[in-house]
Short mmCIF file of C-alpha atoms in Angstrom, two decimals:
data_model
loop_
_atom_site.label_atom_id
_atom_site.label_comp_id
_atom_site.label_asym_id
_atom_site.label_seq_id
_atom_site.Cartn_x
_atom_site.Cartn_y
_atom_site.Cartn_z
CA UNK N 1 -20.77 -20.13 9.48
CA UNK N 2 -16.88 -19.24 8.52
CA UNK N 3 -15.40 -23.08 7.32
CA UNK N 4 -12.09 -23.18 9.38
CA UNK N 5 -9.02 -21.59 8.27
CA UNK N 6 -5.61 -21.52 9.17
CA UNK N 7 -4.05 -18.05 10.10
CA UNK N 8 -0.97 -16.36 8.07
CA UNK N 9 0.80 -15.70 10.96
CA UNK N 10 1.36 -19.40 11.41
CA UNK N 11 2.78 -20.01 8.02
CA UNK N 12 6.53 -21.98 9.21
CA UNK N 13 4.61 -24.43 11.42
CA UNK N 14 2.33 -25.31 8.76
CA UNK N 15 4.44 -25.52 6.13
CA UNK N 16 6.90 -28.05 8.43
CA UNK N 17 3.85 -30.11 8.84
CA UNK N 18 3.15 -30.34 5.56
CA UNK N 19 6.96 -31.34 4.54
CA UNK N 20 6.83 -33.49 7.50
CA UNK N 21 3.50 -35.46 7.04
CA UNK N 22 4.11 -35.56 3.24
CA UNK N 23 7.65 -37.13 4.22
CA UNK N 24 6.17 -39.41 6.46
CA UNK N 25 3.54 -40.85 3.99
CA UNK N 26 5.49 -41.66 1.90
CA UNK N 27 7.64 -44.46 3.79
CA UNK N 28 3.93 -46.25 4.40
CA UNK N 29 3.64 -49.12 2.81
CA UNK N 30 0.75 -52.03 2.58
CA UNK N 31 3.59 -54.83 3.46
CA UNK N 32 4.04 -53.42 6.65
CA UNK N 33 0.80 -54.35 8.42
CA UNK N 34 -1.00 -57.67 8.65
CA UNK N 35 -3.98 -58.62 6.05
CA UNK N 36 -6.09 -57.96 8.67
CA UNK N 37 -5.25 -54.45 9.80
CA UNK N 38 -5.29 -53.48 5.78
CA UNK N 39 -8.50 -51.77 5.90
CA UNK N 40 -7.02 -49.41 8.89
CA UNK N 41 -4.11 -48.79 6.60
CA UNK N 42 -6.00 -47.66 3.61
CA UNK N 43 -8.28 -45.66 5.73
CA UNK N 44 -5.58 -44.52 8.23
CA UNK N 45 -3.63 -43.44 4.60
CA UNK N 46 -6.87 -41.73 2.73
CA UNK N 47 -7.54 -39.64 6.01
CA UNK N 48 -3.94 -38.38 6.43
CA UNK N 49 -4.12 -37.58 2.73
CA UNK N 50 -7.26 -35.76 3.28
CA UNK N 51 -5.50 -33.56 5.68
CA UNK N 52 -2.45 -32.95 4.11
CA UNK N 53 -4.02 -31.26 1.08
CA UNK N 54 -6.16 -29.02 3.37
CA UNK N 55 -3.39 -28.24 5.43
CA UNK N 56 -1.73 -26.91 2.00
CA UNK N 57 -4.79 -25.30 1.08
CA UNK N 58 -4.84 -22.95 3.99
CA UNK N 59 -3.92 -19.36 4.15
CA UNK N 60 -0.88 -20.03 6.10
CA UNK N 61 0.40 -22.76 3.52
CA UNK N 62 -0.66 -20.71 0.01
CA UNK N 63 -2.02 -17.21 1.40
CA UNK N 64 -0.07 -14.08 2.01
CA UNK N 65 1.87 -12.70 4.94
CA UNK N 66 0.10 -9.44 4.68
CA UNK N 67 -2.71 -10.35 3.38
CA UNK N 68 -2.82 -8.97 0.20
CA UNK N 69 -1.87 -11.60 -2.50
CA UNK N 70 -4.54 -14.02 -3.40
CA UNK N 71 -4.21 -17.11 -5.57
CA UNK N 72 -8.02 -16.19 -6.14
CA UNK N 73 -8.75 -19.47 -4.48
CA UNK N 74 -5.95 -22.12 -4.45
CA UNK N 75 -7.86 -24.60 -6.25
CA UNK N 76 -9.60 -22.55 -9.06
CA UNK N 77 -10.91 -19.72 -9.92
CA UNK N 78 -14.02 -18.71 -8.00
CA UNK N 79 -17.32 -16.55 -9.22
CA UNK N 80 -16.92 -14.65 -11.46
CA UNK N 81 -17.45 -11.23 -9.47
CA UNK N 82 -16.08 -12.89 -6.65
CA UNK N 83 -13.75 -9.59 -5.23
CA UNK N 84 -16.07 -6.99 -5.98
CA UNK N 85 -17.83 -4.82 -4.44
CA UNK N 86 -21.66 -5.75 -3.69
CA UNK N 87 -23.58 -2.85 -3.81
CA UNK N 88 -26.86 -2.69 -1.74
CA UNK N 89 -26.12 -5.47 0.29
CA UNK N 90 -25.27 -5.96 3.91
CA UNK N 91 -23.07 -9.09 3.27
CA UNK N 92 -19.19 -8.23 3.25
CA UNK N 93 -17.94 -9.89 -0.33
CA UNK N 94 -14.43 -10.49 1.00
CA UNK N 95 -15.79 -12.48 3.84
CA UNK N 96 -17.76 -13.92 0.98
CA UNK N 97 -14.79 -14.78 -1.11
CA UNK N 98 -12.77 -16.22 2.04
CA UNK N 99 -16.00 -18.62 2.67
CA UNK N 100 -15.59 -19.99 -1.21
CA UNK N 101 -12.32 -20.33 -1.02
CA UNK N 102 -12.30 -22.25 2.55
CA UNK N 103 -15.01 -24.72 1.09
CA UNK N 104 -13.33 -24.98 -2.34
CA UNK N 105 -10.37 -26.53 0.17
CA UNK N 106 -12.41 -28.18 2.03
CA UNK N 107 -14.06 -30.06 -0.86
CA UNK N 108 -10.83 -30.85 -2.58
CA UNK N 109 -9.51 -32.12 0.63
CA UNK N 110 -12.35 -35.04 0.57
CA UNK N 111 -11.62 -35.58 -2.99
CA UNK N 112 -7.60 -36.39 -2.15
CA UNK N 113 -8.45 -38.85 0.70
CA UNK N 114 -11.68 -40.57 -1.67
CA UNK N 115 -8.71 -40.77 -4.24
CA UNK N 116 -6.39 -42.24 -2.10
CA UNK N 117 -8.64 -44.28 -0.86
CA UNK N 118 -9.23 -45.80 -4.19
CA UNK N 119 -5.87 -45.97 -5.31
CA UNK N 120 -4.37 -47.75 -2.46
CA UNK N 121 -3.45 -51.26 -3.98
CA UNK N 122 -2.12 -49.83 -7.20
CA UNK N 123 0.47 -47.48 -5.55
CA UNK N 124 1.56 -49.65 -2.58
CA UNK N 125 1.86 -52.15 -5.46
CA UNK N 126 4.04 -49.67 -7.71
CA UNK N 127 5.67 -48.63 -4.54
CA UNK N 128 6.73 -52.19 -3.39
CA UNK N 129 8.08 -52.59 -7.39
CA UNK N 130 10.41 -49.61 -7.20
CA UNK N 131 11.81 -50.78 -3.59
CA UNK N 132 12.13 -54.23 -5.06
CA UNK N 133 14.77 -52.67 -7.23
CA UNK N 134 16.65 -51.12 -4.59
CA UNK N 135 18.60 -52.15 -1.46
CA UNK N 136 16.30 -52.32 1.87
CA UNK N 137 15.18 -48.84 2.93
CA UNK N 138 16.61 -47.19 -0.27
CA UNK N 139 13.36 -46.88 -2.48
CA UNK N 140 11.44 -45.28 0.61
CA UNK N 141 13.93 -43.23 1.72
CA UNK N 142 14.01 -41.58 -1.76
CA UNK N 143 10.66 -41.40 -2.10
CA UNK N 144 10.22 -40.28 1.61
CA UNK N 145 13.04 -37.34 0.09
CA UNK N 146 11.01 -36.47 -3.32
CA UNK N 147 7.46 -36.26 -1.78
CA UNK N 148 8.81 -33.74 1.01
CA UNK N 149 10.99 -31.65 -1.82
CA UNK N 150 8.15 -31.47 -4.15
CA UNK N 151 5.69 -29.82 -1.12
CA UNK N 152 8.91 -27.14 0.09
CA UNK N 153 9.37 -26.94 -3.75
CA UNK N 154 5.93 -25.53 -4.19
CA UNK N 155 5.75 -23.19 -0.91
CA UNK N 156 8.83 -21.07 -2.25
CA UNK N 157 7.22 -21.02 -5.89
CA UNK N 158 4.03 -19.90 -4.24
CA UNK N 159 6.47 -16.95 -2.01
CA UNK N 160 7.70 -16.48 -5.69
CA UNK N 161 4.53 -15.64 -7.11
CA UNK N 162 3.85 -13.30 -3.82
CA UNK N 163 6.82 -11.77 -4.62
CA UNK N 164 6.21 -11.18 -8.18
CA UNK N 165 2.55 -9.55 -7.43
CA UNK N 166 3.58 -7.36 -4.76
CA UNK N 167 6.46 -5.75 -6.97
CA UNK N 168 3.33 -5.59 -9.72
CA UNK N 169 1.35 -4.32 -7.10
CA UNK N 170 2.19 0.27 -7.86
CA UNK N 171 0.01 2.60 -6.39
CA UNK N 172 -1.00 6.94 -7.20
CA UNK N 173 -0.77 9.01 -4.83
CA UNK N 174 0.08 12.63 -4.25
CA UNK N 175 3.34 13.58 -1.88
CA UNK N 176 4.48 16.61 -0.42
CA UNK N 177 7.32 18.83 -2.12
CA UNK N 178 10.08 21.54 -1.42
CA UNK N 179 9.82 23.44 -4.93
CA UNK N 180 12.69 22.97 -6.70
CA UNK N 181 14.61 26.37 -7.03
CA UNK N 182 14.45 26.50 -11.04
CA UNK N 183 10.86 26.43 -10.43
CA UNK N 184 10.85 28.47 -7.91
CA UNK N 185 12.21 31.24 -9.59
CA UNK N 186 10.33 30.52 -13.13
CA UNK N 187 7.33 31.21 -11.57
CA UNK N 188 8.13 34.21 -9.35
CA UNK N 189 9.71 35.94 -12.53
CA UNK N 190 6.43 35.23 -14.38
CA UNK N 191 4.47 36.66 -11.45
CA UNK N 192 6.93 39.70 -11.69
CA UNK N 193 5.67 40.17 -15.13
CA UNK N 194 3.27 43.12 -15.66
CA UNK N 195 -0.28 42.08 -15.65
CA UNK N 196 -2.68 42.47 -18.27
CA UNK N 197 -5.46 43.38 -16.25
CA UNK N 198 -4.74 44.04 -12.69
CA UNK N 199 -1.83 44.77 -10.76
CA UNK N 200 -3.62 43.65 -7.55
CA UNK N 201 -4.47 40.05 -8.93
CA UNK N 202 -0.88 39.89 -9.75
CA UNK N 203 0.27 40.98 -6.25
CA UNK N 204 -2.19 38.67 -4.86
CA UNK N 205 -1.02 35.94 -6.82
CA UNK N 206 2.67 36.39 -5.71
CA UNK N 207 1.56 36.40 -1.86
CA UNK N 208 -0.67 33.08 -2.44
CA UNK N 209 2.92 31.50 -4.52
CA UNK N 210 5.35 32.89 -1.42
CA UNK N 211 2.89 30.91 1.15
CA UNK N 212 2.10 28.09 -0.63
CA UNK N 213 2.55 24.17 0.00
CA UNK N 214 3.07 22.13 -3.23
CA UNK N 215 2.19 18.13 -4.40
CA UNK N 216 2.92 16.06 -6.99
CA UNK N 217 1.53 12.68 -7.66
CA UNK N 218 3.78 9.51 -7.84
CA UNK N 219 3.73 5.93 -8.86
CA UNK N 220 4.93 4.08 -5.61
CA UNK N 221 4.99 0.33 -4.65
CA UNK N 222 2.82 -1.18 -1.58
CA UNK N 223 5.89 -3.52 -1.30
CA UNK N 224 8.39 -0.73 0.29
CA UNK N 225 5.20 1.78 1.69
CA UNK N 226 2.61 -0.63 2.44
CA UNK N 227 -0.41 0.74 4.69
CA UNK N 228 -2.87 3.94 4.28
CA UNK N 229 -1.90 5.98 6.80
CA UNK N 230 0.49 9.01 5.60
CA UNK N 231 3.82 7.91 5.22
CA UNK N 232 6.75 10.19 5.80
CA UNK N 233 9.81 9.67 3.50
CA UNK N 234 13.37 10.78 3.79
CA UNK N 235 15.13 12.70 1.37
CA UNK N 236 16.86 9.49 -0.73
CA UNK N 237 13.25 7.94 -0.90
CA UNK N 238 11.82 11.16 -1.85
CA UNK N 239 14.68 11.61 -4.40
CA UNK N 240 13.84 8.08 -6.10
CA UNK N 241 10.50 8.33 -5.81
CA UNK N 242 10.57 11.29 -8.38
CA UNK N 243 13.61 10.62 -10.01
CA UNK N 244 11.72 9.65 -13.50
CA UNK N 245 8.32 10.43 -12.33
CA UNK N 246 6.38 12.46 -15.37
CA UNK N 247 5.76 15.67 -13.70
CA UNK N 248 3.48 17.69 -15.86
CA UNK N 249 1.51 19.58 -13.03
CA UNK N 250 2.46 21.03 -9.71
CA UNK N 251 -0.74 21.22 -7.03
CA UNK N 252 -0.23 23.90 -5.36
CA UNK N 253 -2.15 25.08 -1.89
CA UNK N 254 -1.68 28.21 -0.63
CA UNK N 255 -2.86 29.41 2.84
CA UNK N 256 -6.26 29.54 3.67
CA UNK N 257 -6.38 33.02 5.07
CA UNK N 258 -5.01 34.57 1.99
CA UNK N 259 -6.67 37.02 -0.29
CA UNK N 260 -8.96 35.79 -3.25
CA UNK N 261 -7.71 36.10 -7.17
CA UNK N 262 -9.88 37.75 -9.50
CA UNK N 263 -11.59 36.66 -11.78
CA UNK N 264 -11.88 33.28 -9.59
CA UNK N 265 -11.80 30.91 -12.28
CA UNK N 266 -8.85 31.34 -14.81
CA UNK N 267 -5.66 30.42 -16.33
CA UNK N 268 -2.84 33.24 -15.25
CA UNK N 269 -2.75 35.68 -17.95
CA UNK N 270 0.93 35.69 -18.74
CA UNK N 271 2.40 31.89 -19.49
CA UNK N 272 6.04 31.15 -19.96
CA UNK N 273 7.46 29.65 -23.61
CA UNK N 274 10.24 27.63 -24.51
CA UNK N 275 10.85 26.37 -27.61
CA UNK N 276 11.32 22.81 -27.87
CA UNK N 277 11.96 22.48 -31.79
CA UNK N 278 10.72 23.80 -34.93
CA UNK N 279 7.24 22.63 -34.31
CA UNK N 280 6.16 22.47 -30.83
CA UNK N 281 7.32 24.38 -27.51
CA UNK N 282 7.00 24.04 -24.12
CA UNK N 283 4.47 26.11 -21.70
CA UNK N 284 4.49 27.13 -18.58
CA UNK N 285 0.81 28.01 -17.10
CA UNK N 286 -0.93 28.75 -13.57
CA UNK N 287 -4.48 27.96 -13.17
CA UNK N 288 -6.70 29.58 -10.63
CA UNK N 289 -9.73 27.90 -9.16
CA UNK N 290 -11.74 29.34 -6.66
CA UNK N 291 -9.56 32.11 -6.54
CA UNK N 292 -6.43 30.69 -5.24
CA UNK N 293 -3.53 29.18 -7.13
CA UNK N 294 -4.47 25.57 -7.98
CA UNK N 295 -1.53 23.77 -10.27
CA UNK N 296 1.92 24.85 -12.29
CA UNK N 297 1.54 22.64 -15.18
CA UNK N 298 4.22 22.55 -18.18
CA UNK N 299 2.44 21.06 -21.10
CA UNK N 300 3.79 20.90 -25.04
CA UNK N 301 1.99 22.84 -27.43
CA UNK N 302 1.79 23.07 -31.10
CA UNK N 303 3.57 25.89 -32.60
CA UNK N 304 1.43 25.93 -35.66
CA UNK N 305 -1.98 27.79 -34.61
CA UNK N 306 -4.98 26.00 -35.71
CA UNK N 307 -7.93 28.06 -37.37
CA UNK N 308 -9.78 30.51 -34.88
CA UNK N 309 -11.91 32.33 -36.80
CA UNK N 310 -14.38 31.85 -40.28
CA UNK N 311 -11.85 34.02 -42.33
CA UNK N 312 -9.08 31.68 -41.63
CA UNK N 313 -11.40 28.06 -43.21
CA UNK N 314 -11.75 26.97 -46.75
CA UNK N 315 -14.19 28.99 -48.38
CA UNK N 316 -15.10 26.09 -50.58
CA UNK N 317 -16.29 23.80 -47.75
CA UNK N 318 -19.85 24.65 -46.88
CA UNK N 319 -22.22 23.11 -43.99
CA UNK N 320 -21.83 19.23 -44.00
CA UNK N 321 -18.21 18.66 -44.96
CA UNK N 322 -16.59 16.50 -43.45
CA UNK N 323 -12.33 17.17 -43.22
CA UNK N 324 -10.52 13.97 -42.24
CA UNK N 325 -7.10 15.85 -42.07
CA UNK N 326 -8.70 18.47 -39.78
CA UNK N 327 -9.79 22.19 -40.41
CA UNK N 328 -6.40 23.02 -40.55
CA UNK N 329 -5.27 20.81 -43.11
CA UNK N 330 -2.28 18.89 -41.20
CA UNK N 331 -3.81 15.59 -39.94
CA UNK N 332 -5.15 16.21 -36.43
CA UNK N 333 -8.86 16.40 -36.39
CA UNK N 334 -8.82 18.24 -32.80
CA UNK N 335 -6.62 20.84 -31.33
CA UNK N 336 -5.71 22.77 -28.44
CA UNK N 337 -2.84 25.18 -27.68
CA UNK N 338 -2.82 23.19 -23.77
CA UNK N 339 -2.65 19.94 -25.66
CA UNK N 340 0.45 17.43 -26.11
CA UNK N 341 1.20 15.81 -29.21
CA UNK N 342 2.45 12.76 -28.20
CA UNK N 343 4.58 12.35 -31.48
CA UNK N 344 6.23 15.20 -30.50
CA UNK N 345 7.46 14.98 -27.00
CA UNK N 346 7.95 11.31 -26.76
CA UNK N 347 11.85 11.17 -25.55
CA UNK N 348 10.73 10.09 -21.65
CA UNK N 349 9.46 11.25 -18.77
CA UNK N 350 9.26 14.37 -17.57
CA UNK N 351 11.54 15.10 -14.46
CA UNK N 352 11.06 18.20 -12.05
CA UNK N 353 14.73 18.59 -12.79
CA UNK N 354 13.93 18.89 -16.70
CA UNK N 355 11.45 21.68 -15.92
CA UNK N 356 12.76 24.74 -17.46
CA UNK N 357 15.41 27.25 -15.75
CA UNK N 358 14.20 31.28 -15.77
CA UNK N 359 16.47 32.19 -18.28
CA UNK N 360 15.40 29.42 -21.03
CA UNK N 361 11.61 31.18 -20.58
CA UNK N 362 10.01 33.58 -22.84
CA UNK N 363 6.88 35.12 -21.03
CA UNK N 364 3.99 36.17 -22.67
CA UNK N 365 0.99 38.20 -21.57
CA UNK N 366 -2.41 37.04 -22.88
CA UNK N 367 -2.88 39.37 -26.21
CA UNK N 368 -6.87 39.39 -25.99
CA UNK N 369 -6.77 40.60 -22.00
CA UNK N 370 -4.52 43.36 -23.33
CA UNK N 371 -6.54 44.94 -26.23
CA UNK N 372 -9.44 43.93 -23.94
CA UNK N 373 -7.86 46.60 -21.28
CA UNK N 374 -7.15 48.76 -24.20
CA UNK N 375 -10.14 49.25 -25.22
CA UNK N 376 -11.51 50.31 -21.65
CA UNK N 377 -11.59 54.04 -20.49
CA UNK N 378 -10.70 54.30 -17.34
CA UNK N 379 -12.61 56.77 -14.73
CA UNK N 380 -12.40 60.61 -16.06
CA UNK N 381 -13.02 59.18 -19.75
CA UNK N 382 -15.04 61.80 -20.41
CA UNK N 383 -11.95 64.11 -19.98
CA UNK N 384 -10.35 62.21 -22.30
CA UNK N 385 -7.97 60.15 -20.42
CA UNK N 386 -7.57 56.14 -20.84
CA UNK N 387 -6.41 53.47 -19.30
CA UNK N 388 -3.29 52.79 -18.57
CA UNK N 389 -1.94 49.73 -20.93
CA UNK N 390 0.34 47.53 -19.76
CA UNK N 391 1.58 46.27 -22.72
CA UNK N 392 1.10 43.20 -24.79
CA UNK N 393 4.28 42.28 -25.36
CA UNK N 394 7.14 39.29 -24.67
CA UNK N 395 9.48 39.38 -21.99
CA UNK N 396 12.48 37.89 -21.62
#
């Protein structure tokens, strides 16, 4: 059985009630009743007590209008997995965690009313002190005053809080782009490159490109696009939704009904450079999965080529050495010419806008495809004829 809760949606009535009864309380006072009716007093007071503190409890006194925020329980924490996910179990953990919180409300609304209860004579007789000291009607009236202010004081901090979580409260997700032209026409002038390989992958690859729908993922608050359903965004929100979003990767989906790429899994064999600084550069790739086009990604890479082969190690290690500055001697114990150093390319984000224009890219075809090819005869070898090589060179 669900304890009894009070909706969200009726948040401004409670919270008047609450200010109200609080208010109201406080102008009670022991002298005002005959000896006889005491008992009712103190009972009449513990009881309204009681309800008050439920009332503020409640999820429309302390909960959230959209019911996201939680206080984890108003009065404490609760369990310690209370939130999560139980898995093989038919029992629904948030209704769970709504049950522990309504009892952990309930239970601390019996402990107001036993302590009011008990503390009845000493406050009325505190209370009758401090009005003693003022003229007739002051003393309640400004306690009346500071009783009310103190329960509207803690409603807005509790908003306040709200507030604070659901700006903390940033969410991933991918959303739909027009390709910026720069981009645009980096990649179609690296698909216009020759290929290494085959001039029908590239061909294919520039009709998958021309077709093609791209994402990128952002960071985006619940706050201003709260829900799960799609969300469709004009042009400013678009524009300051990416505005410094780190963009290292493109998704990009071309149209079902076009041809395949092959080989079907691989990175495009021609990549565009720029050179950053001394040390490290910029590169532009395309990577192919399934035989479509799957992301444009723009990573920074080390200039300086780590060992690839035996001849290029210490020929005084042997099997068992260990080499704390890495195998090439210059600190990094792992390497990759896709990988970032950090160290390097630490100035900020990342913009679309800072990808680089056509004319700032050096394009390179992949060396080993190209002595690969060149080492192929093509059909009428035996006559003494080769194939055609498309050169391994850069292109500006």
């Amino acid at each position: 059985m669900h304890l009894p809760d009070i909706s969200p949606r009726h948040r401004s009535l409670v919270r008047a009630i609450a200010v109200a009864g609080t208010s109201a309380l406080a102008l009670v006072r022991s002298r005002d009743f005959a000896p006889e009716h005491d008992r009712a007093a103190r009972l009449g007071n513990a009881v309204a007590n009681a309800g008050l503190t439920w009332i503020v409890g409640t999820k429309a006194f302390a909960g959230p209008l959209d019911g996201e925020f939680d206080l984890g329980a108003v009065w404490g924490p609760g369990e310690e997995d209370e939130g999560q996910a139980v898995r093989y179990s038919t029992v629904d953990p948030r209704e769970q965690a709504e049950k522990a919180q309504s009892f952990r409300n309930l239970t601390t609304a019996f402990a107001s009313g036993a302590f009011s209860w008990a503390l009845w004579h000493p406050t009325q007789n505190f209370a009758d002190t401090i009005d003693a000291k003022f003229p007739t009607g002051f003393g309640r009236g400004l306690g009346a005053a500071a009783s009310g202010t103190f329960v509207a004081a803690c409603a807005a901090l509790l908003d306040k809080f709200e507030e604070h979580d659901q700006i903390e409260d940033l969410e991933y997700a991918p959303v739909e782009i027009e390709l910026p032209e720069h981009i645009r026409g980096a990649v179609n002038q690296l698909l216009a490159q020759p290929h290494p390989v085959s001039a029908e992958a590239a061909d294919t690859a520039r009709a998958q490109f021309k077709s093609a729908r791209f994402f990128v993922w952002v960071t985006y608050s619940r706050t201003q696009h709260p829900g799960d359903e799609p969300i469709t965004l004009d042009a400013r929100q678009l524009a300051e939704l990416l505005r410094d979003e780190d963009v290292s990767n493109i998704d990009v989906y071309p149209e079902a009904s076009s041809a395949l790429i092959v080989p079907a899994q691989q990175t495009y064999p021609v990549v565009g450079t720029q050179d950053a600084d001394a040390s490290a550069r910029l590169e532009l790739t395309l990577d192919i999965v399934d035989g479509r086009l799957s992301s444009l990604n723009l990573f920074g890479t080390d200039a300086d080529s780590p060992p690839r082969t035996s001849a290029e190690l210490s020929t005084a290690a042997k099997s068992g050495t260990l080499h704390p500055l890495g195998l090439g001697g210059d600190g990094v114990g792992y390497s990759s010419s896709f990988e970032v150093e950090d160290e390097e390319f630490d100035d900020g984000p990342l913009t679309l806008a800072q990808w680089p224009e056509p004319n700032q890219l050096t394009f390179v075809a992949d060396r080993t495809n190209c002595h690969h090819e060149h080492q192929q005869q093509a059909p009428g070898a035996e006559a003494g004829i080769t194939g055609t090589h498309h050169g391994c060179t850069e292109y500006e």
